[in-house]
JSON list of C-alpha atoms in Angstrom, two decimals:
[
{"chain": "A", "resi": 229, "resn": "MET", "atom": "CA", "xyz": [-38.13, 27.64, -12.49]},
{"chain": "A", "resi": 230, "resn": "ASN", "atom": "CA", "xyz": [-39.93, 26.00, -15.38]},
{"chain": "A", "resi": 231, "resn": "LYS", "atom": "CA", "xyz": [-39.89, 22.56, -16.79]},
{"chain": "A", "resi": 232, "resn": "LYS", "atom": "CA", "xyz": [-37.29, 23.35, -19.48]},
{"chain": "A", "resi": 233, "resn": "LYS", "atom": "CA", "xyz": [-34.56, 24.69, -16.79]},
{"chain": "A", "resi": 234, "resn": "ILE", "atom": "CA", "xyz": [-35.18, 21.81, -14.50]},
{"chain": "A", "resi": 235, "resn": "ILE", "atom": "CA", "xyz": [-34.66, 19.40, -17.39]},
{"chain": "A", "resi": 236, "resn": "THR", "atom": "CA", "xyz": [-31.52, 21.26, -18.69]},
{"chain": "A", "resi": 237, "resn": "ILE", "atom": "CA", "xyz": [-30.25, 21.21, -15.03]},
{"chain": "A", "resi": 238, "resn": "ILE", "atom": "CA", "xyz": [-30.82, 17.57, -14.54]},
{"chain": "A", "resi": 239, "resn": "LEU", "atom": "CA", "xyz": [-29.35, 16.80, -18.12]},
{"chain": "A", "resi": 240, "resn": "LEU", "atom": "CA", "xyz": [-25.96, 19.13, -17.29]},
{"chain": "A", "resi": 241, "resn": "ILE", "atom": "CA", "xyz": [-25.77, 17.31, -13.96]},
{"chain": "A", "resi": 242, "resn": "SER", "atom": "CA", "xyz": [-26.21, 13.71, -15.50]},
{"chain": "A", "resi": 243, "resn": "MET", "atom": "CA", "xyz": [-23.79, 14.65, -18.22]},
{"chain": "A", "resi": 244, "resn": "LEU", "atom": "CA", "xyz": [-21.12, 15.80, -15.40]},
{"chain": "A", "resi": 245, "resn": "VAL", "atom": "CA", "xyz": [-21.80, 12.69, -13.37]},
{"chain": "A", "resi": 246, "resn": "GLY", "atom": "CA", "xyz": [-21.30, 10.49, -16.34]},
{"chain": "A", "resi": 247, "resn": "CYS", "atom": "CA", "xyz": [-18.10, 12.09, -17.25]},
{"chain": "A", "resi": 248, "resn": "GLU", "atom": "CA", "xyz": [-16.71, 11.58, -13.49]},
{"chain": "A", "resi": 249, "resn": "LYS", "atom": "CA", "xyz": [-17.70, 8.08, -13.89]},
{"chain": "A", "resi": 250, "resn": "GLU", "atom": "CA", "xyz": [-16.07, 7.99, -17.13]},
{"chain": "A", "resi": 251, "resn": "THR", "atom": "CA", "xyz": [-12.85, 9.86, -16.12]},
{"chain": "A", "resi": 252, "resn": "VAL", "atom": "CA", "xyz": [-12.65, 7.49, -12.62]},
{"chain": "A", "resi": 253, "resn": "SER", "atom": "CA", "xyz": [-12.86, 4.43, -15.11]},
{"chain": "A", "resi": 254, "resn": "MET", "atom": "CA", "xyz": [-10.36, 5.44, -17.49]},
{"chain": "A", "resi": 255, "resn": "ASP", "atom": "CA", "xyz": [-7.94, 6.36, -14.33]},
{"chain": "A", "resi": 256, "resn": "LEU", "atom": "CA", "xyz": [-8.49, 2.76, -12.91]},
{"chain": "A", "resi": 257, "resn": "SER", "atom": "CA", "xyz": [-8.12, 0.97, -16.25]},
{"chain": "A", "resi": 258, "resn": "GLU", "atom": "CA", "xyz": [-4.69, 3.08, -17.16]},
{"chain": "A", "resi": 259, "resn": "LYS", "atom": "CA", "xyz": [-3.54, 2.18, -13.20]},
{"chain": "A", "resi": 260, "resn": "THR", "atom": "CA", "xyz": [-4.24, -1.58, -14.13]},
{"chain": "A", "resi": 261, "resn": "MET", "atom": "CA", "xyz": [-2.49, -1.34, -17.31]},
{"chain": "A", "resi": 262, "resn": "GLN", "atom": "CA", "xyz": [0.63, 0.25, -15.60]},
{"chain": "A", "resi": 263, "resn": "LYS", "atom": "CA", "xyz": [0.74, -2.14, -12.95]},
{"chain": "A", "resi": 264, "resn": "ASN", "atom": "CA", "xyz": [0.68, -5.13, -15.36]},
{"chain": "A", "resi": 265, "resn": "GLU", "atom": "CA", "xyz": [3.36, -3.74, -17.26]},
{"chain": "A", "resi": 266, "resn": "ALA", "atom": "CA", "xyz": [5.39, -2.97, -14.19]},
{"chain": "A", "resi": 267, "resn": "ASP", "atom": "CA", "xyz": [4.82, -6.90, -13.06]},
{"chain": "A", "resi": 268, "resn": "SER", "atom": "CA", "xyz": [5.65, -8.07, -16.59]},
{"chain": "A", "resi": 269, "resn": "SER", "atom": "CA", "xyz": [8.98, -5.99, -16.64]},
{"chain": "A", "resi": 270, "resn": "MET", "atom": "CA", "xyz": [9.75, -6.70, -12.96]},
{"chain": "A", "resi": 271, "resn": "LYS", "atom": "CA", "xyz": [9.44, -10.67, -14.41]},
{"chain": "A", "resi": 272, "resn": "LYS", "atom": "CA", "xyz": [11.45, -9.99, -17.29]},
{"chain": "A", "resi": 273, "resn": "ASP", "atom": "CA", "xyz": [14.26, -8.36, -15.34]},
{"chain": "A", "resi": 274, "resn": "GLU", "atom": "CA", "xyz": [14.56, -11.21, -12.76]},
{"chain": "A", "resi": 275, "resn": "MET", "atom": "CA", "xyz": [17.82, -13.01, -13.49]},
{"chain": "A", "resi": 276, "resn": "VAL", "atom": "CA", "xyz": [18.77, -16.33, -12.40]},
{"chain": "A", "resi": 277, "resn": "TYR", "atom": "CA", "xyz": [22.57, -16.85, -11.80]},
{"chain": "A", "resi": 278, "resn": "VAL", "atom": "CA", "xyz": [24.07, -20.59, -11.28]},
{"chain": "A", "resi": 279, "resn": "PHE", "atom": "CA", "xyz": [27.82, -21.57, -10.75]},
{"chain": "A", "resi": 280, "resn": "ILE", "atom": "CA", "xyz": [28.61, -24.70, -12.63]},
{"chain": "A", "resi": 281, "resn": "SER", "atom": "CA", "xyz": [32.38, -26.23, -12.12]},
{"chain": "A", "resi": 282, "resn": "GLY", "atom": "CA", "xyz": [34.17, -29.36, -12.06]},
{"chain": "A", "resi": 283, "resn": "GLN", "atom": "CA", "xyz": [34.32, -31.17, -15.26]},
{"chain": "A", "resi": 284, "resn": "VAL", "atom": "CA", "xyz": [32.62, -28.84, -17.71]},
{"chain": "A", "resi": 285, "resn": "LYS", "atom": "CA", "xyz": [34.42, -27.48, -20.51]},
{"chain": "A", "resi": 286, "resn": "ASN", "atom": "CA", "xyz": [33.79, -23.70, -19.29]},
{"chain": "A", "resi": 287, "resn": "PRO", "atom": "CA", "xyz": [33.22, -23.59, -15.70]},
{"chain": "A", "resi": 288, "resn": "GLY", "atom": "CA", "xyz": [31.72, -20.22, -14.23]},
{"chain": "A", "resi": 289, "resn": "VAL", "atom": "CA", "xyz": [28.81, -18.21, -13.44]},
{"chain": "A", "resi": 290, "resn": "TYR", "atom": "CA", "xyz": [25.89, -18.01, -15.82]},
{"chain": "A", "resi": 291, "resn": "GLN", "atom": "CA", "xyz": [22.66, -15.89, -16.14]},
{"chain": "A", "resi": 292, "resn": "PHE", "atom": "CA", "xyz": [19.21, -17.05, -17.28]},
{"chain": "A", "resi": 293, "resn": "ARG", "atom": "CA", "xyz": [15.84, -15.49, -17.72]},
{"chain": "A", "resi": 294, "resn": "GLU", "atom": "CA", "xyz": [14.04, -18.00, -15.96]},
{"chain": "A", "resi": 295, "resn": "ASN", "atom": "CA", "xyz": [14.89, -21.01, -13.78]},
{"chain": "A", "resi": 296, "resn": "PRO", "atom": "CA", "xyz": [16.59, -23.31, -16.23]},
{"chain": "A", "resi": 297, "resn": "ARG", "atom": "CA", "xyz": [16.86, -27.00, -16.34]},
{"chain": "A", "resi": 298, "resn": "MET", "atom": "CA", "xyz": [20.26, -28.80, -15.36]},
{"chain": "A", "resi": 299, "resn": "PHE", "atom": "CA", "xyz": [20.95, -29.84, -19.12]},
{"chain": "A", "resi": 300, "resn": "GLU", "atom": "CA", "xyz": [20.68, -26.10, -19.87]},
{"chain": "A", "resi": 301, "resn": "VAL", "atom": "CA", "xyz": [23.42, -25.00, -17.67]},
{"chain": "A", "resi": 302, "resn": "ILE", "atom": "CA", "xyz": [25.46, -27.88, -18.61]},
{"chain": "A", "resi": 303, "resn": "GLN", "atom": "CA", "xyz": [25.19, -26.72, -22.32]},
{"chain": "A", "resi": 304, "resn": "LYS", "atom": "CA", "xyz": [25.70, -23.07, -21.54]},
{"chain": "A", "resi": 305, "resn": "ALA", "atom": "CA", "xyz": [29.06, -23.98, -19.90]},
{"chain": "A", "resi": 306, "resn": "GLY", "atom": "CA", "xyz": [30.01, -26.04, -23.41]},
{"chain": "A", "resi": 307, "resn": "GLY", "atom": "CA", "xyz": [28.84, -29.32, -22.19]},
{"chain": "A", "resi": 308, "resn": "PHE", "atom": "CA", "xyz": [30.94, -32.00, -20.48]},
{"chain": "A", "resi": 309, "resn": "THR", "atom": "CA", "xyz": [34.47, -33.00, -20.77]},
{"chain": "A", "resi": 310, "resn": "LYS", "atom": "CA", "xyz": [35.42, -36.30, -21.76]},
{"chain": "A", "resi": 311, "resn": "ASN", "atom": "CA", "xyz": [36.38, -37.34, -18.12]},
{"chain": "A", "resi": 312, "resn": "ALA", "atom": "CA", "xyz": [32.96, -36.29, -16.77]},
{"chain": "A", "resi": 313, "resn": "GLU", "atom": "CA", "xyz": [30.50, -38.55, -15.12]},
{"chain": "A", "resi": 314, "resn": "PRO", "atom": "CA", "xyz": [27.22, -37.77, -16.10]},
{"chain": "A", "resi": 315, "resn": "ASP", "atom": "CA", "xyz": [25.07, -40.36, -15.06]},
{"chain": "A", "resi": 316, "resn": "TYR", "atom": "CA", "xyz": [24.82, -39.11, -11.36]},
{"chain": "A", "resi": 317, "resn": "LEU", "atom": "CA", "xyz": [23.31, -35.67, -12.10]},
{"chain": "A", "resi": 318, "resn": "ASN", "atom": "CA", "xyz": [19.13, -35.53, -13.15]},
{"chain": "A", "resi": 319, "resn": "GLN", "atom": "CA", "xyz": [19.82, -33.61, -16.19]},
{"chain": "A", "resi": 320, "resn": "ALA", "atom": "CA", "xyz": [16.30, -32.89, -16.32]},
{"chain": "A", "resi": 321, "resn": "GLU", "atom": "CA", "xyz": [16.26, -30.98, -12.64]},
{"chain": "A", "resi": 322, "resn": "PRO", "atom": "CA", "xyz": [14.93, -27.54, -12.20]},
{"chain": "A", "resi": 323, "resn": "VAL", "atom": "CA", "xyz": [17.92, -25.64, -11.18]},
{"chain": "A", "resi": 324, "resn": "SER", "atom": "CA", "xyz": [17.19, -22.51, -8.62]},
{"chain": "A", "resi": 325, "resn": "ASP", "atom": "CA", "xyz": [18.81, -19.11, -8.41]},
{"chain": "A", "resi": 326, "resn": "GLY", "atom": "CA", "xyz": [22.29, -19.34, -6.66]},
{"chain": "A", "resi": 327, "resn": "GLN", "atom": "CA", "xyz": [22.88, -22.74, -7.23]},
{"chain": "A", "resi": 328, "resn": "SER", "atom": "CA", "xyz": [26.27, -24.46, -7.18]},
{"chain": "A", "resi": 329, "resn": "ILE", "atom": "CA", "xyz": [26.82, -27.57, -9.59]},
{"chain": "A", "resi": 330, "resn": "TYR", "atom": "CA", "xyz": [29.77, -29.58, -9.33]},
{"chain": "A", "resi": 331, "resn": "VAL", "atom": "CA", "xyz": [30.39, -32.00, -12.21]},
{"chain": "A", "resi": 332, "resn": "MET", "atom": "CA", "xyz": [32.43, -35.05, -10.93]},
{"chain": "A", "resi": 333, "resn": "SER", "atom": "CA", "xyz": [34.88, -36.74, -13.03]},
{"chain": "A", "resi": 334, "resn": "ARG", "atom": "CA", "xyz": [34.53, -40.48, -13.40]},
{"chain": "A", "resi": 335, "resn": "LYS", "atom": "CA", "xyz": [37.39, -41.20, -11.08]},
{"chain": "A", "resi": 336, "resn": "GLU", "atom": "CA", "xyz": [36.13, -38.80, -8.33]},
{"chain": "A", "resi": 337, "resn": "TYR", "atom": "CA", "xyz": [32.46, -40.52, -8.78]},
{"chain": "A", "resi": 338, "resn": "ARG", "atom": "CA", "xyz": [34.23, -44.02, -8.34]},
{"chain": "A", "resi": 339, "resn": "ALA", "atom": "CA", "xyz": [36.19, -42.63, -5.61]},
{"chain": "A", "resi": 340, "resn": "SER", "atom": "CA", "xyz": [33.25, -41.18, -3.68]},
{"chain": "A", "resi": 341, "resn": "LYS", "atom": "CA", "xyz": [31.20, -44.66, -3.98]},
{"chain": "A", "resi": 342, "resn": "GLU", "atom": "CA", "xyz": [34.19, -46.79, -2.61]},
{"chain": "A", "resi": 343, "resn": "GLN", "atom": "CA", "xyz": [34.99, -44.31, 0.08]},
{"chain": "A", "resi": 344, "resn": "SER", "atom": "CA", "xyz": [31.45, -44.09, 1.25]},
{"chain": "A", "resi": 345, "resn": "GLY", "atom": "CA", "xyz": [31.36, -47.91, 0.80]},
{"chain": "A", "resi": 346, "resn": "ALA", "atom": "CA", "xyz": [34.79, -48.59, 2.89]},
{"chain": "A", "resi": 347, "resn": "GLU", "atom": "CA", "xyz": [34.26, -46.25, 5.85]},
{"chain": "A", "resi": 348, "resn": "GLY", "atom": "CA", "xyz": [32.70, -47.29, 8.84]},
{"chain": "A", "resi": 349, "resn": "ASN", "atom": "CA", "xyz": [30.63, -50.42, 9.97]},
{"chain": "A", "resi": 350, "resn": "SER", "atom": "CA", "xyz": [27.24, -50.88, 8.41]},
{"chain": "A", "resi": 351, "resn": "ASP", "atom": "CA", "xyz": [25.73, -49.04, 11.00]},
{"chain": "A", "resi": 352, "resn": "GLU", "atom": "CA", "xyz": [27.67, -46.07, 10.31]},
{"chain": "A", "resi": 353, "resn": "ARG", "atom": "CA", "xyz": [28.22, -46.04, 6.69]},
{"chain": "A", "resi": 354, "resn": "MET", "atom": "CA", "xyz": [27.74, -42.85, 4.75]},
{"chain": "A", "resi": 355, "resn": "GLN", "atom": "CA", "xyz": [25.64, -44.87, 2.36]},
{"chain": "A", "resi": 356, "resn": "THR", "atom": "CA", "xyz": [22.92, -47.47, 3.69]},
{"chain": "A", "resi": 357, "resn": "ASP", "atom": "CA", "xyz": [22.70, -51.02, 2.40]},
{"chain": "A", "resi": 358, "resn": "SER", "atom": "CA", "xyz": [20.13, -49.82, -0.36]},
{"chain": "A", "resi": 359, "resn": "GLY", "atom": "CA", "xyz": [22.79, -47.30, -1.75]},
{"chain": "A", "resi": 360, "resn": "LYS", "atom": "CA", "xyz": [21.33, -44.34, -0.27]},
{"chain": "A", "resi": 361, "resn": "VAL", "atom": "CA", "xyz": [23.00, -41.61, 0.99]},
{"chain": "A", "resi": 362, "resn": "ASN", "atom": "CA", "xyz": [22.88, -41.16, 4.99]},
{"chain": "A", "resi": 363, "resn": "LEU", "atom": "CA", "xyz": [21.87, -37.54, 5.61]},
{"chain": "A", "resi": 364, "resn": "ASN", "atom": "CA", "xyz": [23.38, -37.90, 9.30]},
{"chain": "A", "resi": 365, "resn": "GLN", "atom": "CA", "xyz": [26.84, -39.08, 8.32]},
{"chain": "A", "resi": 366, "resn": "ALA", "atom": "CA", "xyz": [27.60, -37.97, 4.64]},
{"chain": "A", "resi": 367, "resn": "THR", "atom": "CA", "xyz": [30.47, -35.89, 4.15]},
{"chain": "A", "resi": 368, "resn": "GLU", "atom": "CA", "xyz": [30.24, -32.87, 1.93]},
{"chain": "A", "resi": 369, "resn": "GLN", "atom": "CA", "xyz": [31.81, -34.65, -1.07]},
{"chain": "A", "resi": 370, "resn": "GLU", "atom": "CA", "xyz": [29.35, -37.48, -0.57]},
{"chain": "A", "resi": 371, "resn": "LEU", "atom": "CA", "xyz": [26.31, -34.81, -0.39]},
{"chain": "A", "resi": 372, "resn": "THR", "atom": "CA", "xyz": [27.62, -33.18, -3.36]},
{"chain": "A", "resi": 373, "resn": "SER", "atom": "CA", "xyz": [27.27, -36.48, -5.46]},
{"chain": "A", "resi": 374, "resn": "LEU", "atom": "CA", "xyz": [23.25, -36.01, -4.91]},
{"chain": "A", "resi": 375, "resn": "PRO", "atom": "CA", "xyz": [21.80, -34.31, -7.99]},
{"chain": "A", "resi": 376, "resn": "GLY", "atom": "CA", "xyz": [21.18, -30.61, -7.31]},
{"chain": "A", "resi": 377, "resn": "ILE", "atom": "CA", "xyz": [23.23, -30.40, -4.15]},
{"chain": "A", "resi": 378, "resn": "GLY", "atom": "CA", "xyz": [26.31, -28.38, -5.13]},
{"chain": "A", "resi": 379, "resn": "THR", "atom": "CA", "xyz": [28.84, -27.56, -2.21]},
{"chain": "A", "resi": 380, "resn": "THR", "atom": "CA", "xyz": [26.71, -24.51, -0.90]},
{"chain": "A", "resi": 381, "resn": "LYS", "atom": "CA", "xyz": [24.09, -26.91, -0.42]},
{"chain": "A", "resi": 382, "resn": "ALA", "atom": "CA", "xyz": [26.20, -29.49, 1.09]},
{"chain": "A", "resi": 383, "resn": "LYS", "atom": "CA", "xyz": [27.69, -27.16, 3.60]},
{"chain": "A", "resi": 384, "resn": "SER", "atom": "CA", "xyz": [24.32, -26.36, 4.76]},
{"chain": "A", "resi": 385, "resn": "ILE", "atom": "CA", "xyz": [23.06, -29.65, 5.33]},
{"chain": "A", "resi": 386, "resn": "ILE", "atom": "CA", "xyz": [26.08, -30.13, 7.30]},
{"chain": "A", "resi": 387, "resn": "GLU", "atom": "CA", "xyz": [25.64, -26.97, 9.39]},
{"chain": "A", "resi": 388, "resn": "TYR", "atom": "CA", "xyz": [21.99, -27.62, 9.90]},
{"chain": "A", "resi": 389, "resn": "ARG", "atom": "CA", "xyz": [22.71, -31.44, 11.42]},
{"chain": "A", "resi": 390, "resn": "GLU", "atom": "CA", "xyz": [25.36, -29.80, 13.65]},
{"chain": "A", "resi": 391, "resn": "LYS", "atom": "CA", "xyz": [23.02, -27.43, 14.91]},
{"chain": "A", "resi": 392, "resn": "ASN", "atom": "CA", "xyz": [19.80, -28.89, 15.01]},
{"chain": "A", "resi": 393, "resn": "GLY", "atom": "CA", "xyz": [21.00, -32.50, 15.70]},
{"chain": "A", "resi": 394, "resn": "ARG", "atom": "CA", "xyz": [20.38, -35.51, 13.61]},
{"chain": "A", "resi": 395, "resn": "PHE", "atom": "CA", "xyz": [17.46, -35.56, 10.78]},
{"chain": "A", "resi": 396, "resn": "THR", "atom": "CA", "xyz": [14.76, -37.99, 12.05]},
{"chain": "A", "resi": 397, "resn": "LYS", "atom": "CA", "xyz": [12.99, -38.29, 8.93]},
{"chain": "A", "resi": 398, "resn": "CYS", "atom": "CA", "xyz": [14.28, -37.58, 5.28]},
{"chain": "A", "resi": 399, "resn": "GLU", "atom": "CA", "xyz": [11.55, -34.66, 4.98]},
{"chain": "A", "resi": 400, "resn": "ASP", "atom": "CA", "xyz": [13.58, -32.83, 7.50]},
{"chain": "A", "resi": 401, "resn": "LEU", "atom": "CA", "xyz": [15.82, -32.13, 4.61]},
{"chain": "A", "resi": 402, "resn": "LYS", "atom": "CA", "xyz": [13.40, -29.21, 3.55]},
{"chain": "A", "resi": 403, "resn": "LYS", "atom": "CA", "xyz": [14.14, -27.39, 6.57]},
{"chain": "A", "resi": 404, "resn": "VAL", "atom": "CA", "xyz": [17.50, -26.91, 5.08]},
{"chain": "A", "resi": 405, "resn": "SER", "atom": "CA", "xyz": [17.83, -23.48, 3.60]},
{"chain": "A", "resi": 406, "resn": "GLY", "atom": "CA", "xyz": [17.89, -23.46, -0.23]},
{"chain": "A", "resi": 407, "resn": "ILE", "atom": "CA", "xyz": [16.20, -26.96, -0.41]},
{"chain": "A", "resi": 408, "resn": "GLY", "atom": "CA", "xyz": [12.51, -26.66, -1.61]},
{"chain": "A", "resi": 409, "resn": "ASP", "atom": "CA", "xyz": [10.02, -29.32, -2.34]},
{"chain": "A", "resi": 410, "resn": "ALA", "atom": "CA", "xyz": [11.24, -29.80, -6.17]},
{"chain": "A", "resi": 411, "resn": "THR", "atom": "CA", "xyz": [15.00, -30.62, -4.72]},
{"chain": "A", "resi": 412, "resn": "TYR", "atom": "CA", "xyz": [13.57, -32.93, -2.06]},
{"chain": "A", "resi": 413, "resn": "LEU", "atom": "CA", "xyz": [11.40, -34.58, -4.83]},
{"chain": "A", "resi": 414, "resn": "ASN", "atom": "CA", "xyz": [14.53, -35.25, -6.93]},
{"chain": "A", "resi": 415, "resn": "LEU", "atom": "CA", "xyz": [16.60, -37.00, -3.99]},
{"chain": "A", "resi": 416, "resn": "GLU", "atom": "CA", "xyz": [13.68, -38.93, -1.98]},
{"chain": "A", "resi": 417, "resn": "GLY", "atom": "CA", "xyz": [14.70, -41.87, -3.35]},
{"chain": "A", "resi": 418, "resn": "MET", "atom": "CA", "xyz": [18.54, -41.48, -2.91]},
{"chain": "A", "resi": 419, "resn": "ILE", "atom": "CA", "xyz": [18.37, -40.39, 0.70]},
{"chain": "A", "resi": 420, "resn": "ALA", "atom": "CA", "xyz": [17.96, -42.01, 4.16]},
{"chain": "A", "resi": 421, "resn": "VAL", "atom": "CA", "xyz": [18.48, -41.13, 7.65]},
{"chain": "A", "resi": 422, "resn": "ASP", "atom": "CA", "xyz": [19.73, -43.87, 10.35]}
]
């Protein structure tokens, strides 16, 4: 073979290899773009559903594109009624998918405070002397008075303590299904165990 043929063959091979690399590179970048588009569309399609009832103008289930704050759910439900007791709710609290929120009336709120203070002796009161809700004694209604704890989560707390025994420390609340770090941090100063 002469030098020209060898050089021509080498050039052809290098061109083919270069084209092959470029094709592989294009395939990888196209796949990456498709994956990114699929991931972003998946995030866009994830909806958060929240049920709100009680003293709001339009109780019901509302959907959001991402986790809303408590005040956004209340606004979407038409705001508080004139009888609502908004002060016990942390309106800046993040709300999670499937959460149930019950807005008490001023009368219900006073009654729950009186009931928790009147029941039992000082050792078995639903609220401790510091005004914190006792996780080992609180009723469903008292648990729902805590911000971010709706009927479903209150029932889960009661079921957990019935199955697993008393809470030994407040952090054990995070073991209950549906209660994560964010909810626990919002409640930390309002709960106690005896």
